[in-house]
Short mmCIF file of N, CA and C in Angstrom, two decimals:
data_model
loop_
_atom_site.label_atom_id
_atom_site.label_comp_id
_atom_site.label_asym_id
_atom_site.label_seq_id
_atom_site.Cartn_x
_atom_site.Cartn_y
_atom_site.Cartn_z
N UNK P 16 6.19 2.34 -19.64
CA UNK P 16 5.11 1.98 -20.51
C UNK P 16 5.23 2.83 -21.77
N UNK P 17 4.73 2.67 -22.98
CA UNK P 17 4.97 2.68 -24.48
C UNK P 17 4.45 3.93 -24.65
N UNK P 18 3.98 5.20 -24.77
CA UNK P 18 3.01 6.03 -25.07
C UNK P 18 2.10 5.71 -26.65
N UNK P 19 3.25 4.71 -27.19
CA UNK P 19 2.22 4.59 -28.76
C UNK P 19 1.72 3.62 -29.09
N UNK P 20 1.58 2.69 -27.77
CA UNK P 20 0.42 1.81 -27.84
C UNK P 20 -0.84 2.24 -27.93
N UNK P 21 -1.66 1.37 -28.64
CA UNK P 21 -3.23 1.48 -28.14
C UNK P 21 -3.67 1.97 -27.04
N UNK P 22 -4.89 2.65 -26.51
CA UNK P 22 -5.42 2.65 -25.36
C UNK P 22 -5.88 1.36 -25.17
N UNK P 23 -6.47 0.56 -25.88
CA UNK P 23 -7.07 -0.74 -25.18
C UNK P 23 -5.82 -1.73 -24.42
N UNK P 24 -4.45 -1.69 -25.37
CA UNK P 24 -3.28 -2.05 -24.68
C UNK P 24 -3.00 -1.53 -23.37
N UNK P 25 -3.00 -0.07 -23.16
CA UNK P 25 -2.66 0.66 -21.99
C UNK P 25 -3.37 -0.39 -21.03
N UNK P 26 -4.45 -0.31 -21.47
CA UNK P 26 -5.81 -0.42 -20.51
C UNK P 26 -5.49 -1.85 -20.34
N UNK P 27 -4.97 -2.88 -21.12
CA UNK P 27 -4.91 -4.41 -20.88
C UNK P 27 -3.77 -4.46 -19.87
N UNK P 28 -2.77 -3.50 -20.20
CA UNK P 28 -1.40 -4.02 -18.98
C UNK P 28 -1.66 -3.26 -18.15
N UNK P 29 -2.33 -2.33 -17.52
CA UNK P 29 -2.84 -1.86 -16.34
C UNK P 29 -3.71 -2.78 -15.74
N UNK P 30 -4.66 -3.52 -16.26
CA UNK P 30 -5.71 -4.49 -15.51
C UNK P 30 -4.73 -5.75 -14.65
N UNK P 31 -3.70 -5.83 -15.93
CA UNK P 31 -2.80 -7.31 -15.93
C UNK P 31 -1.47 -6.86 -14.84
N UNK P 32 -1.41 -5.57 -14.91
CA UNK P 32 -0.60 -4.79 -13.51
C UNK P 32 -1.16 -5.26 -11.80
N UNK P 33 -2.26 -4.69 -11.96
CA UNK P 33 -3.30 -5.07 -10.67
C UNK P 33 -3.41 -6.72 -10.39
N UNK P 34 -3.69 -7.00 -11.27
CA UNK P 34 -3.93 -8.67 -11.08
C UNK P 34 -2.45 -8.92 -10.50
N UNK P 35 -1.24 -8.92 -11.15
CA UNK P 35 0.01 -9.49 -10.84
C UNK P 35 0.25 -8.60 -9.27
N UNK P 36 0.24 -7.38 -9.29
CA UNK P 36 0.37 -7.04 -7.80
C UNK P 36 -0.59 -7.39 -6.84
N UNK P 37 -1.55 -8.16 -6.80
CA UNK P 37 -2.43 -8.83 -6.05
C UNK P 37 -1.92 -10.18 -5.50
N UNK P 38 -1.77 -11.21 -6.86
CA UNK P 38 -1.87 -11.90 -6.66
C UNK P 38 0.29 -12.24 -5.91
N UNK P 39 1.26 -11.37 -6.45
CA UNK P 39 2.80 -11.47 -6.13
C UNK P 39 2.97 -10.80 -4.41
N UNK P 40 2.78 -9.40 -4.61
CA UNK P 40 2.49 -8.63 -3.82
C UNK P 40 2.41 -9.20 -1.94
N UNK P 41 3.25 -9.39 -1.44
CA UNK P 41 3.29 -10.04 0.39
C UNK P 41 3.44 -8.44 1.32
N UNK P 42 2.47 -8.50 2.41
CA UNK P 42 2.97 -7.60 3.20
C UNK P 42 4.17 -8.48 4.53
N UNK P 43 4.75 -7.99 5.26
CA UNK P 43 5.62 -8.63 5.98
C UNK P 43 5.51 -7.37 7.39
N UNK P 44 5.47 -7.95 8.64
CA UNK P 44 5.35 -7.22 9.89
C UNK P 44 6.32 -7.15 10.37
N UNK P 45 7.15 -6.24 10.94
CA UNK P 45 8.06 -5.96 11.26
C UNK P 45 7.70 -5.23 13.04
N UNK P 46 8.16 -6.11 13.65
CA UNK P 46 8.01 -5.90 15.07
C UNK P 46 9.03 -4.37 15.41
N UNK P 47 8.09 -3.54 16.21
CA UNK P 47 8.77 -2.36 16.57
C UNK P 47 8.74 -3.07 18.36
N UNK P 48 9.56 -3.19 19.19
CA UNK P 48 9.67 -3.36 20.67
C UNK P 48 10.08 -2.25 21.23
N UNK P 49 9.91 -2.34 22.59
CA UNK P 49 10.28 -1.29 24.06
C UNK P 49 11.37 -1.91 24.06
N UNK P 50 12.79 -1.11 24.24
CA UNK P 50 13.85 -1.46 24.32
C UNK P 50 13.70 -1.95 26.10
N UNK P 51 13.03 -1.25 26.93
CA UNK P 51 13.25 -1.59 27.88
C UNK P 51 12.91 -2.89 28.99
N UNK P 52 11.32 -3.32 27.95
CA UNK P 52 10.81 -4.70 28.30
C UNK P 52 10.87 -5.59 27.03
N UNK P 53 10.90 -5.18 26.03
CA UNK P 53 11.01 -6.51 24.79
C UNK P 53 9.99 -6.59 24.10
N UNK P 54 8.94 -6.14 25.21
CA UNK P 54 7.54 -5.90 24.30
C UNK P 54 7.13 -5.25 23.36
N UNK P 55 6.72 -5.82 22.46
CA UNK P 55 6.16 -5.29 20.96
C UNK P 55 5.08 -4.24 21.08
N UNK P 56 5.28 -3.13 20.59
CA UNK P 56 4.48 -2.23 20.75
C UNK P 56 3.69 -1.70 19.70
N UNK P 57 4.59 -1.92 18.29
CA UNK P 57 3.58 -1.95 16.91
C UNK P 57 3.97 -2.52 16.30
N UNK P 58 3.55 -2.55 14.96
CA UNK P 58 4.63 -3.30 13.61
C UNK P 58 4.25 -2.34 12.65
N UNK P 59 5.44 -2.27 11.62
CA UNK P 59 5.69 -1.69 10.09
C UNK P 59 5.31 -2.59 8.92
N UNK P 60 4.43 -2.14 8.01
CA UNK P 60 4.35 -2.84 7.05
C UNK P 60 5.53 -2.58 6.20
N UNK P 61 5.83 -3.95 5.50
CA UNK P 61 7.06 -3.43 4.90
C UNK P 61 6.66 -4.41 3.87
N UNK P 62 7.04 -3.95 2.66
CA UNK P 62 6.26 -4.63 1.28
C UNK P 62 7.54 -5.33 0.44
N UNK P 63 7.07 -7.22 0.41
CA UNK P 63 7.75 -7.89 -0.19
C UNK P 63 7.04 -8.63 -1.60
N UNK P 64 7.62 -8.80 -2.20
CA UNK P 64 7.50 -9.62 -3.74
C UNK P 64 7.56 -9.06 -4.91
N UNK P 65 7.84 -7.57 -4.76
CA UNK P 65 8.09 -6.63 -5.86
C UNK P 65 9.02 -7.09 -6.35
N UNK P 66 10.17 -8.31 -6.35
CA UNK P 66 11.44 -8.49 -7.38
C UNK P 66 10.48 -9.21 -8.28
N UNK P 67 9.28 -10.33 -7.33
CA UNK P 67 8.44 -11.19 -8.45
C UNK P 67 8.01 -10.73 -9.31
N UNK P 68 7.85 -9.03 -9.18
CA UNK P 68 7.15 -8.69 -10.69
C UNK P 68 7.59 -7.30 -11.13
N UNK P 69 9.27 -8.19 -11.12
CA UNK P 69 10.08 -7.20 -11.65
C UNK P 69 10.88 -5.81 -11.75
N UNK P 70 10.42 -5.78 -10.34
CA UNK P 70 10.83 -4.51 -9.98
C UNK P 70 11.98 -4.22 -8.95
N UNK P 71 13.06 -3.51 -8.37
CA UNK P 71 14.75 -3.77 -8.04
C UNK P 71 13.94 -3.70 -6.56
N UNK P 72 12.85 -2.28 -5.95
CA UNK P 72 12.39 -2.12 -4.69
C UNK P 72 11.21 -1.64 -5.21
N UNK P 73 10.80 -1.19 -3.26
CA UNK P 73 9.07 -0.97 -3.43
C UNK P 73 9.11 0.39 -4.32
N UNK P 74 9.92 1.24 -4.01
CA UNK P 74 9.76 2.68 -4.57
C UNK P 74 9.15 3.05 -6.21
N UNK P 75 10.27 1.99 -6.97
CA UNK P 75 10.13 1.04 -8.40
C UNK P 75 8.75 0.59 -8.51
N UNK P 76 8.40 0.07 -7.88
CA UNK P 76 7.17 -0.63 -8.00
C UNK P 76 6.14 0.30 -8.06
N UNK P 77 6.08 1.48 -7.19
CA UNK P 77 5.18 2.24 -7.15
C UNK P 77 5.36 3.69 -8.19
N UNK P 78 6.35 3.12 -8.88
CA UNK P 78 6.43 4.42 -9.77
C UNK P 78 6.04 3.81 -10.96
N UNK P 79 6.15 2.59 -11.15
CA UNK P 79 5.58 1.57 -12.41
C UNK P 79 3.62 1.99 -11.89
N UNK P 80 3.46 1.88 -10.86
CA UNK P 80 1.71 1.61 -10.40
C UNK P 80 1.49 3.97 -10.75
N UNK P 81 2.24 4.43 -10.68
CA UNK P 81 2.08 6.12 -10.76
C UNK P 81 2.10 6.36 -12.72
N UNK P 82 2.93 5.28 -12.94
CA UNK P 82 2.91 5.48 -14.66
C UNK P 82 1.35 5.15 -15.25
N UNK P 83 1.51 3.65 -14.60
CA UNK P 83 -0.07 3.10 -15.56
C UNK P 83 -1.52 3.92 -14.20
N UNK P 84 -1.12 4.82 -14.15
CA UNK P 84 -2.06 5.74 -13.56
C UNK P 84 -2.92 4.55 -12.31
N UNK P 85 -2.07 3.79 -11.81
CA UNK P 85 -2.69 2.69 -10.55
C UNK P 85 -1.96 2.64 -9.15
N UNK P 86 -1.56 3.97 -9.32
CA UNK P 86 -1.31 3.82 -7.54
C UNK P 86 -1.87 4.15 -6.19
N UNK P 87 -2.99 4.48 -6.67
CA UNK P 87 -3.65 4.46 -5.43
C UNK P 87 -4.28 3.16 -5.46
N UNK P 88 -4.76 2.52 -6.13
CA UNK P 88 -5.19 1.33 -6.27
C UNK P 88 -4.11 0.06 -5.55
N UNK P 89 -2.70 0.50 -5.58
CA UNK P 89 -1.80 -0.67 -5.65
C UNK P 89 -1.51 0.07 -3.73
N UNK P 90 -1.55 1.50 -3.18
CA UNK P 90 -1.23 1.67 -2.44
C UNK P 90 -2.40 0.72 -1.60
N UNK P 91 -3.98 0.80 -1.99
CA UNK P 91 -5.01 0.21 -1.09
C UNK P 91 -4.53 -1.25 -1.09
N UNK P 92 -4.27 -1.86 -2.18
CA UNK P 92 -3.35 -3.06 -1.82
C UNK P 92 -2.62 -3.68 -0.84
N UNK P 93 -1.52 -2.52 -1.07
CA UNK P 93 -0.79 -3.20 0.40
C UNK P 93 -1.51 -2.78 1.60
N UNK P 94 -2.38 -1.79 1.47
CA UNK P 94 -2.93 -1.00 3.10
C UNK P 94 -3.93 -2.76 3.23
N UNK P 95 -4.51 -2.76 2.20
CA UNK P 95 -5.65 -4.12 2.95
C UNK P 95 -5.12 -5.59 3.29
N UNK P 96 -3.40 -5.64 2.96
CA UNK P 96 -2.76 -6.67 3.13
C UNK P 96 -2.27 -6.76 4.11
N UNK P 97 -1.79 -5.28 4.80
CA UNK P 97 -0.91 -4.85 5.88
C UNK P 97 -2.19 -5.29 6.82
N UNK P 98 -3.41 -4.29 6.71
CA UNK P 98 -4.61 -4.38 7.59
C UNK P 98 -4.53 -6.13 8.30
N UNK P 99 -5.44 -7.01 7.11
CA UNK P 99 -5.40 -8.27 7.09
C UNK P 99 -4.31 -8.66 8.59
N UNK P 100 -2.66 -8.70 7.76
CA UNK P 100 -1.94 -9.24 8.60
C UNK P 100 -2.30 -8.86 10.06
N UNK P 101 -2.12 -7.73 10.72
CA UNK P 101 -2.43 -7.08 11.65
C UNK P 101 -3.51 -7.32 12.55
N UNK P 102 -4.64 -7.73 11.76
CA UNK P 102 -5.79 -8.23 12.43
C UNK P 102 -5.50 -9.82 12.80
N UNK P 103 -4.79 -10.51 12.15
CA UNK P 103 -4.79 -11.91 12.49
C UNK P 103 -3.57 -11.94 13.87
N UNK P 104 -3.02 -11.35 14.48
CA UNK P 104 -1.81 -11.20 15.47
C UNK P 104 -2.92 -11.72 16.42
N UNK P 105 -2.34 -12.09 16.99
CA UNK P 105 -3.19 -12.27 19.00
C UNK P 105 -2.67 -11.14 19.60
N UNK P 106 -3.60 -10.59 20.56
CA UNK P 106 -4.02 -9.26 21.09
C UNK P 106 -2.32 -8.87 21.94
N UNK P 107 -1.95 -9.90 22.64
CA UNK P 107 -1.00 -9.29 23.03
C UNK P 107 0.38 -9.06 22.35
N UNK P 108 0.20 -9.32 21.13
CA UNK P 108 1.64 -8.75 20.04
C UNK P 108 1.10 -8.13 19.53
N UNK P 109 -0.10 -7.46 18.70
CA UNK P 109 -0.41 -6.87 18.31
C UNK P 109 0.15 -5.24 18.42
N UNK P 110 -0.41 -4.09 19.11
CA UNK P 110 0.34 -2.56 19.00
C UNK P 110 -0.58 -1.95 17.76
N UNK P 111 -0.01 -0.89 17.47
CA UNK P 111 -0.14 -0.32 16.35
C UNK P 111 0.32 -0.97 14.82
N UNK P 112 -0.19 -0.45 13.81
CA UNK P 112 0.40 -0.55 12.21
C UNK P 112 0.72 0.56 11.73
N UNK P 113 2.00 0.60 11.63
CA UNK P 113 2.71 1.99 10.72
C UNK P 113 2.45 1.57 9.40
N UNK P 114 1.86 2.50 8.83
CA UNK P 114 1.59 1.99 7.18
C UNK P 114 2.43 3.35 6.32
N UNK P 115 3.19 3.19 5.51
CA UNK P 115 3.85 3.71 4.41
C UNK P 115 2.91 4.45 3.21
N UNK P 116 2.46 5.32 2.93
CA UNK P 116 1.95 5.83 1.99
C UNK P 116 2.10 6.27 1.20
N UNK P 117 2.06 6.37 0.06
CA UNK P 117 2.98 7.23 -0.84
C UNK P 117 1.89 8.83 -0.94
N UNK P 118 2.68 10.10 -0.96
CA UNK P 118 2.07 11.18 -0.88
C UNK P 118 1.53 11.53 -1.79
N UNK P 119 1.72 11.52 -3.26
CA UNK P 119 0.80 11.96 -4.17
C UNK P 119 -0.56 11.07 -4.05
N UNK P 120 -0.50 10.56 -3.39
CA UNK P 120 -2.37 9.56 -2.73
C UNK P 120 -3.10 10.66 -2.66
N UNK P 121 -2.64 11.92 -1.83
CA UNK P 121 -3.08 12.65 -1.19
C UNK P 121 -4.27 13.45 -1.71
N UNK P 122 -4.52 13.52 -3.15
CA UNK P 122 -5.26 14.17 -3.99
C UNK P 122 -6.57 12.85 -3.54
N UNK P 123 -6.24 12.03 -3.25
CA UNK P 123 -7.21 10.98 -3.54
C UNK P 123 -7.88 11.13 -1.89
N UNK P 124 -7.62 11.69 -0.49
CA UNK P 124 -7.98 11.65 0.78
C UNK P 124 -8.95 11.10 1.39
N UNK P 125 -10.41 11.05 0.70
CA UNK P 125 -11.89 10.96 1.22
C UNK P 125 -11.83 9.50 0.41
N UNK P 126 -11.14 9.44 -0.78
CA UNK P 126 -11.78 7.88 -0.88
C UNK P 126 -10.71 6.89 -0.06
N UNK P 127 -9.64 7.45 0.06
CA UNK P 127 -8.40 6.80 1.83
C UNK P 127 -9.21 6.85 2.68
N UNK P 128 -9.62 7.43 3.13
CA UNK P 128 -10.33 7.44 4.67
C UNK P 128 -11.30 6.76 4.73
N UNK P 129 -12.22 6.77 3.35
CA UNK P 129 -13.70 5.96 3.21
C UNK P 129 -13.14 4.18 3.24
N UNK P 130 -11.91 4.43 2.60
CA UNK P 130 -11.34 2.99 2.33
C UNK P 130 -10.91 2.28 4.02
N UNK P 131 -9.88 3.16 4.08
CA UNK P 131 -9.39 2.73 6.01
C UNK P 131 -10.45 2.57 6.94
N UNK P 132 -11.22 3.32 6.82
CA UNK P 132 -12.43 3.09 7.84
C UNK P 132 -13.62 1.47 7.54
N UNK P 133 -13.88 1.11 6.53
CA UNK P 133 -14.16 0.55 6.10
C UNK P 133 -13.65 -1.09 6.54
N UNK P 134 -12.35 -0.50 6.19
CA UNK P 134 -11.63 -1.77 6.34
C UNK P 134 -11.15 -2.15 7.67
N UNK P 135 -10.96 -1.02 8.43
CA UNK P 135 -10.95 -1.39 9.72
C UNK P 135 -12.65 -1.69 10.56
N UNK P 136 -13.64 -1.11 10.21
CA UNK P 136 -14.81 -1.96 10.40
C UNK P 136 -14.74 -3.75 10.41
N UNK P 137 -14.70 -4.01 8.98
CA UNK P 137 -14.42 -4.95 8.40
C UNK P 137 -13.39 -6.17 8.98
N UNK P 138 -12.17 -5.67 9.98
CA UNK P 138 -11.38 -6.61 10.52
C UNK P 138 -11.78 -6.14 11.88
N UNK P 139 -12.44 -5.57 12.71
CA UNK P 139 -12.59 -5.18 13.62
C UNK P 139 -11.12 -4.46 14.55
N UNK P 140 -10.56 -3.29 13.76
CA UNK P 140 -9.72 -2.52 14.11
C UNK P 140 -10.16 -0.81 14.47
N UNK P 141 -9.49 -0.29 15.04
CA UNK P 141 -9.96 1.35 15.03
C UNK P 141 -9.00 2.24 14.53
N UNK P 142 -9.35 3.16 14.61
CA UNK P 142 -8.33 4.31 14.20
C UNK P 142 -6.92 4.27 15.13
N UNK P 143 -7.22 4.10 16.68
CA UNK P 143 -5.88 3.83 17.58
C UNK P 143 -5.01 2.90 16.95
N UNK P 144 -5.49 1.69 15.99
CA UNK P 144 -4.41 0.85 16.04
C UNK P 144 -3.68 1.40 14.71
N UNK P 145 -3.99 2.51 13.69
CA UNK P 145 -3.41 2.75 12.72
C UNK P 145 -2.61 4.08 12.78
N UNK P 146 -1.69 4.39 12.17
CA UNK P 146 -0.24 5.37 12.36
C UNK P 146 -0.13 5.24 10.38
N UNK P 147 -0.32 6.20 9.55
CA UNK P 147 -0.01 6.50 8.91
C UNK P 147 1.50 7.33 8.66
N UNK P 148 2.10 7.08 7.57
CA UNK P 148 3.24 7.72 7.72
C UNK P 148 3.80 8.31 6.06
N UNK P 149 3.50 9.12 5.45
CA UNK P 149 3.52 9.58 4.31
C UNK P 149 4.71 9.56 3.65
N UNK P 150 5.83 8.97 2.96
CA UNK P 150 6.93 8.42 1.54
C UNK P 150 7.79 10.10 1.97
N UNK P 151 8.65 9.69 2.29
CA UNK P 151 9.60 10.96 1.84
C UNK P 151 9.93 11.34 0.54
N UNK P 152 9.86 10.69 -0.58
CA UNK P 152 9.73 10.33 -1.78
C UNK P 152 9.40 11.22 -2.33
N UNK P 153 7.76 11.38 -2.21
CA UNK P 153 6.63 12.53 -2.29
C UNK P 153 6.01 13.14 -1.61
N UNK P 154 6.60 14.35 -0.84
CA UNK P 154 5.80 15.02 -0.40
C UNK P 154 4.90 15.86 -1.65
N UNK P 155 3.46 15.63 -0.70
CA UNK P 155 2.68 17.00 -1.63
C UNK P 155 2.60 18.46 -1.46
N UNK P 156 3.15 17.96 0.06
CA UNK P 156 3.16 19.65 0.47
C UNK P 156 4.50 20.25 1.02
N UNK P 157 4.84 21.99 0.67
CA UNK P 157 5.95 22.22 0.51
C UNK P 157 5.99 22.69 1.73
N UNK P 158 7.46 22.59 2.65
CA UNK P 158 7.36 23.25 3.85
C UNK P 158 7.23 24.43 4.29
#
């Protein structure tokens, strides 16, 4: 993004950012199984349509959503898309949801949790069925 644009520009392709990752934006479930019975035990969200809006992978995508200062916004995105999918499974494929996070979120925590909880109200999920898993990408914290 330009630094010597307008702010009202900034502010127009950030709105027009959100809209396009809403409306492009697919989560996709990725069955984790028991090697030993076949049975599905969770699924991975794994985030598709980022070439639709231009971007090579998800990583790209979320460093475009970290520029126009919208990634926690674009991370609740895929979390309420991943959610969604997850809730619509029938009980016995269902398992857990590994969800991908990106770590600099982390500053953001209480409005994540206010958000996840919420939303798992909302689809009738609990905390058991969710597995967070934080971006090797970004860690926030040093070992």
């Amino acid at each position: 993004m330009r630094d010597d644009l307008p702010i009202w520009l900034h502010n127009f392709d950030s709105e027009q950012f959100l809209k396009d990752v809403e409306h492009h934006l697919v989560v996709a479930l990725q069955p984790i199984v028991e090697a030993g019975t076949g049975a599905v035990v969770a699924h991975e969200a794994l985030m598709r349509g980022f070439d639709d809006l231009g971007f090579p992978n998800p990583g790209a995508l979320l460093e475009g959503a970290a520029e126009r200062k919208r990634l926690f916004e674009v991370d609740c995105c895929v979390v309420a898309k991943a959610m969604a999918a997850r809730a619509r499974l029938r009980e016995i494929e269902s398992g857990s949801l590994f969800l991908n996070l990106d770590g600099r979120n982390l500053e953001h925590w209480r409005s994540l949790r206010t958000f996840l909880e919420l939303r798992c109200d909302q689809l009738g999920l609990g905390p058991h069925d969710i597995c967070i898993e934080l971006s090797e990408a970004h860690q926030p914290l040093e070992p």
